[in-house]
Short mmCIF file of C-alpha atoms and ligand atoms in Angstrom, two decimals:
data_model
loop_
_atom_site.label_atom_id
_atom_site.label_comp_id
_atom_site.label_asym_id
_atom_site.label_seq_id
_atom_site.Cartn_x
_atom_site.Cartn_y
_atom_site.Cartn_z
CA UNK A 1 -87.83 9.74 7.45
CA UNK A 2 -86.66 8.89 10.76
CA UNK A 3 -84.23 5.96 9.51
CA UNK A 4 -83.22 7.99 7.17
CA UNK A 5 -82.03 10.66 9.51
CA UNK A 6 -80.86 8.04 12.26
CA UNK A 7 -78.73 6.91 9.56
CA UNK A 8 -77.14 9.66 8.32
CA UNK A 9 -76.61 10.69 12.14
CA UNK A 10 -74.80 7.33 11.93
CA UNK A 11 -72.67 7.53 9.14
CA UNK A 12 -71.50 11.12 10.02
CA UNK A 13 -70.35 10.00 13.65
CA UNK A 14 -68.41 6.84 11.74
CA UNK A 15 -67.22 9.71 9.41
CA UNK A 16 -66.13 11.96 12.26
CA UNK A 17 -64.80 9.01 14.74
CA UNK A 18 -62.44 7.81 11.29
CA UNK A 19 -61.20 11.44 10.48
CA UNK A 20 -61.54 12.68 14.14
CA UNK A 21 -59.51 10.24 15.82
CA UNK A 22 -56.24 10.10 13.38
CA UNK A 23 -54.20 12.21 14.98
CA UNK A 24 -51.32 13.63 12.93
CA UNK A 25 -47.55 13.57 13.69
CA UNK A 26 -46.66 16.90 12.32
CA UNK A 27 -49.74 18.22 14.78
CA UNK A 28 -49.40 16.52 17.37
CA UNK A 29 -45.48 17.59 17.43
CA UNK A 30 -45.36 21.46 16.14
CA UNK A 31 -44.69 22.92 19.38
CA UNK A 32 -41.71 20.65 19.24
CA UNK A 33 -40.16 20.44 16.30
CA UNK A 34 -40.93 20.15 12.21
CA UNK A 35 -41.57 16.39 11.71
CA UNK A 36 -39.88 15.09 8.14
CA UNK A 37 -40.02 12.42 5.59
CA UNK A 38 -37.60 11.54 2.60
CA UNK A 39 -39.41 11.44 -0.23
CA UNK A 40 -38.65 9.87 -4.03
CA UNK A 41 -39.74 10.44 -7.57
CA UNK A 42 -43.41 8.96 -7.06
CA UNK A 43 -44.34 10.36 -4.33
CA UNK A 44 -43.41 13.85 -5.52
CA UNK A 45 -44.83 13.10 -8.48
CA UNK A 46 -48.46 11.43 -7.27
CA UNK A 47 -47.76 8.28 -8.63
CA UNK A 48 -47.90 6.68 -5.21
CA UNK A 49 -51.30 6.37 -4.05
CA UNK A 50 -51.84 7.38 0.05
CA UNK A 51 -48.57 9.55 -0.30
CA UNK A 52 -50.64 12.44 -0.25
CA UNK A 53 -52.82 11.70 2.50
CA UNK A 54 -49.67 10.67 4.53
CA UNK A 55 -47.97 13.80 3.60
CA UNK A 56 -51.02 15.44 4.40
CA UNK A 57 -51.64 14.53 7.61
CA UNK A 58 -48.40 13.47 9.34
CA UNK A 59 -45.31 15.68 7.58
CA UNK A 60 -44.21 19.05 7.70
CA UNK A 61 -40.97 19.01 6.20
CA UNK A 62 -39.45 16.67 3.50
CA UNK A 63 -36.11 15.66 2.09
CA UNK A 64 -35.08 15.00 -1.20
CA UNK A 65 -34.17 11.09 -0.89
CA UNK A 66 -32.40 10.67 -3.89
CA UNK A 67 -33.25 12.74 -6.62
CA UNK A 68 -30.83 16.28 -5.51
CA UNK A 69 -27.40 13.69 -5.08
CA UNK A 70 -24.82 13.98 -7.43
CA UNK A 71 -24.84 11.68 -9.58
CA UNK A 72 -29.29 12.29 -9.83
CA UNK A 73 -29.29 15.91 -10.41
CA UNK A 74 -25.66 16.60 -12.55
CA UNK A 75 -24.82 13.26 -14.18
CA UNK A 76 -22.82 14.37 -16.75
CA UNK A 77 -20.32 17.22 -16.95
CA UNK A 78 -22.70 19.54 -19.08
CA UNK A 79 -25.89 17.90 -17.80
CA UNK A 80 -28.28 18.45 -15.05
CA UNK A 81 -31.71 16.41 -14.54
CA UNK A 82 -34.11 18.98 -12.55
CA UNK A 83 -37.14 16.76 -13.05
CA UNK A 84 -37.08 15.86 -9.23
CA UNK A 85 -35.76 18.64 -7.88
CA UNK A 86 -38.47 20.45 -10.30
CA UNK A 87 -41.49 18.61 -8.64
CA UNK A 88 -40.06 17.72 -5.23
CA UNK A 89 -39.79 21.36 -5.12
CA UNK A 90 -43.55 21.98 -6.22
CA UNK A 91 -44.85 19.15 -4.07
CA UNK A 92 -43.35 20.45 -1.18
CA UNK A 93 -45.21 24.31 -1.62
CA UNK A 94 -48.49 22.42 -2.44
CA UNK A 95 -47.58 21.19 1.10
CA UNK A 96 -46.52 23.79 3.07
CA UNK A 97 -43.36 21.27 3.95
CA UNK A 98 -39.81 22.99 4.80
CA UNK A 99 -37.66 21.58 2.13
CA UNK A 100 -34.46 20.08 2.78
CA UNK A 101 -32.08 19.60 -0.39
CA UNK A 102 -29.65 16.64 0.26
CA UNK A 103 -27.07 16.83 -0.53
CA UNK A 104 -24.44 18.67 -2.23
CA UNK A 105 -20.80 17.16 -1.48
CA UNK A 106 -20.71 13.77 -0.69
CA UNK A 107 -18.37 10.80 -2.06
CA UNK A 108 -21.20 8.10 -2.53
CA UNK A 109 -23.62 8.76 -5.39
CA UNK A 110 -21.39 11.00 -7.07
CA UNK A 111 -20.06 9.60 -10.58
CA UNK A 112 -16.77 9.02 -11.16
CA UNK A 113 -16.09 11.68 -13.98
CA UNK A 114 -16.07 14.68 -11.17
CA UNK A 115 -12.80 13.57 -9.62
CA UNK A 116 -11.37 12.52 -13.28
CA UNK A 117 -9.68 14.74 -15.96
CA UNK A 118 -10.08 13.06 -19.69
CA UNK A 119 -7.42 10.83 -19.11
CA UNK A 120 -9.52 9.05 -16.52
CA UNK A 121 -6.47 10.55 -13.95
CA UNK A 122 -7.17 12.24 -10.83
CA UNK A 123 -8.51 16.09 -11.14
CA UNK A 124 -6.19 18.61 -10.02
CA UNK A 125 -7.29 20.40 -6.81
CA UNK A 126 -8.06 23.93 -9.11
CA UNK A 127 -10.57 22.08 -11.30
CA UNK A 128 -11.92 19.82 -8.28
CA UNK A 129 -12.97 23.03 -6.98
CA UNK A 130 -14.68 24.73 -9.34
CA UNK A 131 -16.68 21.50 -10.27
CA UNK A 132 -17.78 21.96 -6.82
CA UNK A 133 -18.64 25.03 -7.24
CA UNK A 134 -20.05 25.10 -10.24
CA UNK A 135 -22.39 22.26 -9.24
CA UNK A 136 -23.22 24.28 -5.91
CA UNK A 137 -24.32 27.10 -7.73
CA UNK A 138 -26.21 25.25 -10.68
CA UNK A 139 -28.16 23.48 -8.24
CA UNK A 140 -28.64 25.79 -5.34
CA UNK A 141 -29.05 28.89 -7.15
CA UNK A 142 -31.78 27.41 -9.24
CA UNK A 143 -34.01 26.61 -5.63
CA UNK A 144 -32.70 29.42 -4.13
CA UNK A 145 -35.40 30.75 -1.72
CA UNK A 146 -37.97 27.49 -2.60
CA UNK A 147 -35.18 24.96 -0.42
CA UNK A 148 -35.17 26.13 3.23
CA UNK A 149 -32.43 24.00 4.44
CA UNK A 150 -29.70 22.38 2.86
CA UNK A 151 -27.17 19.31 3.54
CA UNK A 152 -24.14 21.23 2.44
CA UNK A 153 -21.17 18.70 3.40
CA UNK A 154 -22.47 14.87 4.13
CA UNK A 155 -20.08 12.09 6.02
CA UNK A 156 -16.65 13.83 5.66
CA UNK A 157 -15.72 11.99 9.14
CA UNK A 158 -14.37 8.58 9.93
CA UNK A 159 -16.08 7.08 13.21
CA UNK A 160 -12.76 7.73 14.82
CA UNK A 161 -12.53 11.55 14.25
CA UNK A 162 -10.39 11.12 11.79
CA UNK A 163 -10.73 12.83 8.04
CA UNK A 164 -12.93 10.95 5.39
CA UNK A 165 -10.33 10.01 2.90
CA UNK A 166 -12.83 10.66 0.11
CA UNK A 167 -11.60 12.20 -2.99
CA UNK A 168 -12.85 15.57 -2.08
CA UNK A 169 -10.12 15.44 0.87
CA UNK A 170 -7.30 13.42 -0.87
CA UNK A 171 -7.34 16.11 -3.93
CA UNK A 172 -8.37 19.35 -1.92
CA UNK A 173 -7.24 19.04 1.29
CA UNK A 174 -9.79 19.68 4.40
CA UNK A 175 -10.42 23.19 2.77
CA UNK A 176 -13.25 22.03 0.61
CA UNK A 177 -15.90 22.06 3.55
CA UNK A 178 -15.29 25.50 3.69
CA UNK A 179 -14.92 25.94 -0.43
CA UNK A 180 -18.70 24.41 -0.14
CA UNK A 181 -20.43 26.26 2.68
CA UNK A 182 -19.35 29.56 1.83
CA UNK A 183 -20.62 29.08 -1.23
CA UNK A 184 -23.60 27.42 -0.47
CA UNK A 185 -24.20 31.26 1.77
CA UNK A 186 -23.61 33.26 -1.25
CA UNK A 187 -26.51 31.24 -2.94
CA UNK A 188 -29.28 31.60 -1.03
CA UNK A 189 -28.16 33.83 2.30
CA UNK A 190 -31.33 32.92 3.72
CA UNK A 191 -31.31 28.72 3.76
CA UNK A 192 -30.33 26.80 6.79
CA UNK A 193 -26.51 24.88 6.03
CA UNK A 194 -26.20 22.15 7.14
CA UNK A 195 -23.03 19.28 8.16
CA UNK A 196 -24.79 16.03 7.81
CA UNK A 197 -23.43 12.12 8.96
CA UNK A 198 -24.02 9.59 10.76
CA UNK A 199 -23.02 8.13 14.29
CA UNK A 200 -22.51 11.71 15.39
CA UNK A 201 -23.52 9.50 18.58
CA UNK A 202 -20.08 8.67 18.87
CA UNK A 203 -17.67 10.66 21.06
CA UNK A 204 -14.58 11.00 18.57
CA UNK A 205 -16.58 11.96 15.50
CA UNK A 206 -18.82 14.33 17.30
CA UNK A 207 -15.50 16.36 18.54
CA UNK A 208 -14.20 16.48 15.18
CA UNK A 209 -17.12 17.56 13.80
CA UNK A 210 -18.11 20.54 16.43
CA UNK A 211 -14.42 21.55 16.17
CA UNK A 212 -14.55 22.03 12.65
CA UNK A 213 -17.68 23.62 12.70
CA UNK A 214 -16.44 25.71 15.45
CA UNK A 215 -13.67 26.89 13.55
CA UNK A 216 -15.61 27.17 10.21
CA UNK A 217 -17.94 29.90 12.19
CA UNK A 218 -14.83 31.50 13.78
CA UNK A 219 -13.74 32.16 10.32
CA UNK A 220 -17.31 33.95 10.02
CA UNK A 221 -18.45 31.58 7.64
CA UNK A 222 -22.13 30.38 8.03
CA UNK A 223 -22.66 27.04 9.49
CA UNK A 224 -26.34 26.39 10.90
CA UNK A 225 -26.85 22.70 11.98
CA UNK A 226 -25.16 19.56 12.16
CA UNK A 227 -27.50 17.21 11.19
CA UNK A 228 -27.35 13.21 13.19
CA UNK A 229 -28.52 10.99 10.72
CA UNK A 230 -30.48 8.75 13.37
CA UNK A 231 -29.49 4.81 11.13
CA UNK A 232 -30.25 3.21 14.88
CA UNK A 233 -31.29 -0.15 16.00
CA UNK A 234 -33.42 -1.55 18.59
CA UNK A 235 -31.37 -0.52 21.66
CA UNK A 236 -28.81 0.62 20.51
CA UNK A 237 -27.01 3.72 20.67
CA UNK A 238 -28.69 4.46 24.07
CA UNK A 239 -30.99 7.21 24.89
CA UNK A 240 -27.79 8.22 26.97
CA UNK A 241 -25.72 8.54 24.34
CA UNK A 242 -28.22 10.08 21.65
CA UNK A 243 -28.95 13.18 24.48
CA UNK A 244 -25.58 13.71 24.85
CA UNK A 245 -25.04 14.42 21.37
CA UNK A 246 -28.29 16.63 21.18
CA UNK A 247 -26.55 18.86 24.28
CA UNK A 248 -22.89 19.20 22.77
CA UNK A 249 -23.77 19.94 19.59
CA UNK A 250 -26.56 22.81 21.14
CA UNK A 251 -23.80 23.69 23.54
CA UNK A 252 -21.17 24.60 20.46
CA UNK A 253 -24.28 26.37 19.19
CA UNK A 254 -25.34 24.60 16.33
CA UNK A 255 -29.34 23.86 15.66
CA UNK A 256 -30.02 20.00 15.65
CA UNK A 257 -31.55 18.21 13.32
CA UNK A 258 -32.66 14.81 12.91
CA UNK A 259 -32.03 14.13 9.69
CA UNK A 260 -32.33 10.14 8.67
CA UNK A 261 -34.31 8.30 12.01
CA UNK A 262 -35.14 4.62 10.97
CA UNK A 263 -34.59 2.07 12.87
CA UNK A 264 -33.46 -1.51 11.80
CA UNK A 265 -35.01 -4.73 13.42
CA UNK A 266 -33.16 -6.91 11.01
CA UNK A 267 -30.06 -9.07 12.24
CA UNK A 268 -26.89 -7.28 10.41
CA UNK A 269 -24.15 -9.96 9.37
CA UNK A 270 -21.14 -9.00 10.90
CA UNK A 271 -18.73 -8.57 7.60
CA UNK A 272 -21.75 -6.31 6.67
CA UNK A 273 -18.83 -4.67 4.09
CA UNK A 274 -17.97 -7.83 2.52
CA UNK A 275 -18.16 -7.88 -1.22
CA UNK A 276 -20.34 -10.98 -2.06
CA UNK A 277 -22.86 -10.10 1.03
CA UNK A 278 -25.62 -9.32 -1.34
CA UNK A 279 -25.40 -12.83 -2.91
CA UNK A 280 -26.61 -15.56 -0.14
CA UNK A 281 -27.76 -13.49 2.95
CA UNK A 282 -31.33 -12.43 1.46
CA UNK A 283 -32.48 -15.95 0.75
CA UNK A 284 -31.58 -17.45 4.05
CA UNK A 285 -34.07 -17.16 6.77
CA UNK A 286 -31.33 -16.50 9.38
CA UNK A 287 -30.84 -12.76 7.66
CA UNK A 288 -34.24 -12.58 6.48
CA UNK A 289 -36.19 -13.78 9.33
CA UNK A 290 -39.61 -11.45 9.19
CA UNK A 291 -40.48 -12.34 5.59
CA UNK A 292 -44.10 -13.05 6.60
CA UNK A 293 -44.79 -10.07 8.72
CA UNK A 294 -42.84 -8.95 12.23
CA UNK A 295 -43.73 -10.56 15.58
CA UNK A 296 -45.74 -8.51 17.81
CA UNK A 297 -43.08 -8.75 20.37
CA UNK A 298 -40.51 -7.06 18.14
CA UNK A 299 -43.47 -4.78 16.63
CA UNK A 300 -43.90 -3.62 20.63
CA UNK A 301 -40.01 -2.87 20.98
CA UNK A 302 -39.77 -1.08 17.61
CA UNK A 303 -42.76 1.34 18.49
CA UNK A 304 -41.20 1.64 22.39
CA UNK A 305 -38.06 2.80 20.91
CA UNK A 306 -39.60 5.37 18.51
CA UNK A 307 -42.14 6.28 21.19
CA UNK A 308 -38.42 6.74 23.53
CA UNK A 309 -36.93 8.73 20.74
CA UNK A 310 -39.42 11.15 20.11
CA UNK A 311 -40.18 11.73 24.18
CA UNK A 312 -36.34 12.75 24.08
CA UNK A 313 -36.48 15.11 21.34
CA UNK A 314 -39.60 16.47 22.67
CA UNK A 315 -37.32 16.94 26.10
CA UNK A 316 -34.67 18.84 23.76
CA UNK A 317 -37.35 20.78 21.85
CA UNK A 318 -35.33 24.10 21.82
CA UNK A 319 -32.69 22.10 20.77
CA UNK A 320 -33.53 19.95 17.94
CA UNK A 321 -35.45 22.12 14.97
CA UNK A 322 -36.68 18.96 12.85
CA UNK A 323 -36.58 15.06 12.77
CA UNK A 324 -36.97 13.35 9.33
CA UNK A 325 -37.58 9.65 8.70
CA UNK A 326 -35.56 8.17 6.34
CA UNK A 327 -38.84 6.89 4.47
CA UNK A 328 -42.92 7.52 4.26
CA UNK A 329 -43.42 3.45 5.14
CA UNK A 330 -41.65 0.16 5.41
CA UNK A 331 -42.27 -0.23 1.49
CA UNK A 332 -40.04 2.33 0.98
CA UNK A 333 -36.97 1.98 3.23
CA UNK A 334 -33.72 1.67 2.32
CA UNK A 335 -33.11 -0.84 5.04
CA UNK A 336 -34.99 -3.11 2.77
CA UNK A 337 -31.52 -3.33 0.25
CA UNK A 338 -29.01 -2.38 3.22
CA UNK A 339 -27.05 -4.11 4.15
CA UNK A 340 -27.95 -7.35 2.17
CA UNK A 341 -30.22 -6.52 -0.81
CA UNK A 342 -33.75 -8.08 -0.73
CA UNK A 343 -34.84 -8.72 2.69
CA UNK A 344 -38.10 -7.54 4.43
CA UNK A 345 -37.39 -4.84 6.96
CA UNK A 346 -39.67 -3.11 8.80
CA UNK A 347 -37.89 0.13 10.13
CA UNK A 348 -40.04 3.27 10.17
CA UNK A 349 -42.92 3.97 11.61
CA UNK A 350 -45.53 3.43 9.14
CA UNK A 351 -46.29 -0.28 7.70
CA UNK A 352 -46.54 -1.45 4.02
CA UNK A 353 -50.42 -0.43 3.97
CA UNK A 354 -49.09 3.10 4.59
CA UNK A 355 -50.67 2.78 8.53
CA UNK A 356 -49.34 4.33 11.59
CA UNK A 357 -47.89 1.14 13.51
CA UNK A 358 -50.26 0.54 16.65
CA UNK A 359 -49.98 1.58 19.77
CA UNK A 360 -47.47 4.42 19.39
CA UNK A 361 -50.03 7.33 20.56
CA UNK A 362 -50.13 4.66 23.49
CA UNK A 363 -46.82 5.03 24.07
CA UNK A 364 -46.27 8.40 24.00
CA UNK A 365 -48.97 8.78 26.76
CA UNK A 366 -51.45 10.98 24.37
CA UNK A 367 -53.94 8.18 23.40
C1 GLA B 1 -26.67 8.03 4.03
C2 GLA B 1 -27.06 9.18 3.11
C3 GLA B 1 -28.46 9.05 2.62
C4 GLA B 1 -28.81 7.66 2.24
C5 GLA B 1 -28.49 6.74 3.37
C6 GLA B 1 -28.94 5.36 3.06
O1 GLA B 1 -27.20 8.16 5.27
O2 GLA B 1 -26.92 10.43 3.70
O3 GLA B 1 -28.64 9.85 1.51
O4 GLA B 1 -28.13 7.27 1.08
O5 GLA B 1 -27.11 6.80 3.58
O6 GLA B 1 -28.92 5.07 1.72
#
C-alpha cells in the first residue's frame, strides 16, 4: 500500500515537473505582445503530429504561410481553392490564435494569367484593377470577421526607396496600394491592414514606405501596421538598426508587427540571384556545412540573438503588437530551399523534434 502510494506520489511530481516546468512563449510574452507562427496545410489540418501541442502551448497568433497567396487561393480566373483558408481559418478559432491572412497583392506567387489578357499581352490598367479587386473581395469578404489582420500590400519597395517595378506598378501606376487598402476597409472595417516587406531595417525603404503610408492615411484611407518581415542573420542588421525601425515607424503612427523573424545560420553565396544556384551549392559542404546537426557554438549565438531580439521587442512592447516566426520548427523553414534548395538550416527557434532550442529561458533571464 505504501509503495503503491510512494509511487504514484512519484509519478505525479515527474508528471507535474514535465508539464510544470515548460513554460510557454505565448505566456510567458502576453503582456508584451501576441507571439505568431506561419503555419501550412498539415498543420492546419492535424496531419502533423506535435503541431498541436506546439500551437498549444507556445502561439497565439498564426499566419497563413502559403495557402491565402495568389496563386494558392485564386489559381485560375474563375477558380478559388478555400480548402486552407477553410481550415487554417477553423484551426485558428479551435485556438484562440489572431489570424493573419497573407497576403493579398504581391508579385511572387501570383500566376501569370492576372497581368495577361487572352492574347498572353499585358492587362490594361481598368481590368488589372478589378482583378484586384475582385480577388480582394472574393477572398476577404469570405473571412471577413474570422481574419483579424491582414497583409494587404507585400514588398512594393526596392531596398533603395525606390518603386517595385512589379506588374501591379508598371500597369497601374503607384495608385494600386491605395486601389487595395481601401478596399480591403470596405471588407471587413474591423481587421487590422497591413503594408508588409522586408529590410524595412534599411533607411531608404523605411522612408518610402512611412511616406506612403503617411500619405495613404492623409487621404483618410485606413492603414494600420507596417509589418518588418524580420529574414535576419546572426548579427546582422544590428539591434541598432532593428530599434530604430520599431521607433520611426511608431513615431509616423503605425502599429508594428513582426511579421516573418527567422534567422539564417547558413553561409549565403554571394550571386545568391544567380540562375543555376540551386544546381551545385546544396551538395557541397562549403554551402551546406551543418548537415549532421549545428555546433553548439553556433546553436549558443543563434539562441543569444533570438534571446536579443525578443528582450528588444519586449523594450518596445507598446510598440510592436505581434511577432510571428516564419515557421513552427527547423523542419519546416523556408530557409531550408532559400537561397540554394536542399540544405539543412536551422533558423527558428524550435528544432526538428519540434523542441524549444536550450537555453533560451536562460537567456532571457526567466529560467
Ligand atoms: C517573403 C514572403 C513570404 C515568404 C517569404 C519566404 O517574405 O512575404 O510569404 O514567401 O518571402 O518564402
Amino acid at each position: 500500500m505504501l509503495k503503491k502510494t510512494l509511487i504514484s506520489i512519484f509519478v505525479s511530481f515527474l508528471f507535474a515537473v514535465q508539464t510544470g516546468e515548460e513554460k510557454g512563449l505565448k505566456t510567458e510574452f502576453a503582456d508584451s505582445f501576441l507571439v505568431g507562427t506561419a503555419v501550412n496545410l498539415n498543420q492546419v489540418n492535424g496531419r502533423e503530429s506535435g503541431a498541436d501541442s506546439l500551437m498549444n502551448l507556445h502561439f497565439s497568433s498564426i499566419t497563413a504561410e502559403n495557402g491565402l497567396k495568389w496563386a494558392l487561393v485564386h489559381p485560375k480566373e474563375h477558380e478559388f481553392d478555400f480548402a486552407f483558408g477553410d481550415a487554417f481559418v477553423a484551426w485558428g478559432e479551435k485556438h484562440h490564435a489572431y489570424r493573419v491572412g497573407h497576403t493579398l497583392v504581391w508579385h511572387q506567387q501570383t500566376p501569370k494569367w492576372v497581368f495577361q489578357n487572352e492574347q498572353g499581352e499585358p492587362l490594361d490598367s481598368a481590368s488589372l484593377a478589378n482583378r484586384m479587386l475582385h480577388h480582394i473581395e472574393t477572398v476577404m469578404g469570405r473571412y471577413a470577421g474570422r481574419i483579424q489582420a491582414w497583409d494587404v500590400v507585400n514588398e512594393a519597395f526596392e531596398d533603395d526607396g525606390r518603386w517595385r517595378k512589379s506588374p501591379w506598378f508598371t500597369i497601374l501606376g503607384e495608385g494600386f496600394i491605395e486601389m487595395a487598402f481601401r478596399k480591403a476597409a470596405q471588407m471587413d472595417p474591423k481587421a487590422v491592414l497591413i503594408y508588409n516587406d522586408y529590410n524595412v531595417w534599411k533607411p531608404e525603404k523605411r522612408a518610402a514606405i512611412l511616406e506612403m503610408a503617411k500619405s495613404l492615411r492623409a487621404k483618410g484611407v485606413k492603414i494600420d501596421a507596417i509589418g518588418m518581415q524580420a529574414h535576419y542573420r546572426l548579427d546582422f542588421p544590428s539591434l541598432a538598426q532593428i530599434e530604430k525601425a520599431i521607433t520611426d515607424i511608431h513615431e509616423a503612427g503605425f502599429e508594428v508587427h513582426v511579421t516573418e523573424l527567422d534567422v539564417d545560420v547558413l553561409p549565403r553565396p554571394s550571386d545568391s540571384d544567380g540562375a543555376d544556384l540551386n544546381i551545385n551549392f546544396a551538395a557541397s559542404p562549403k554551402w551546406n556545412p551543418y548537415v549532421e546537426g549545428l555546433p553548439q557554438d553556433i546553436e549558443e549565438k543563434l539562441v543569444k540573438r533570438y534571446a536579443d531580439l525578443m528582450k528588444l521587442f519586449q523594450r518596445h512592447k507598446e510598440k510592436v503588437k505581434r511577432v510571428t516566426f516564419w515557421g513552427m520548427h527547423d523542419g519546416r523553414s523556408w530557409l531550408n530551399n532559400w537561397p540554394v534548395r536542399g540544405r539543412t538550416n536551422y533558423a527558428l527557434l524550435f528544432d526538428r523534434n519540434k523542441s524549444l532550442k536550450p537555453g533560451f529561458w536562460t537567456e532571457m533571464g526567466r529560467d
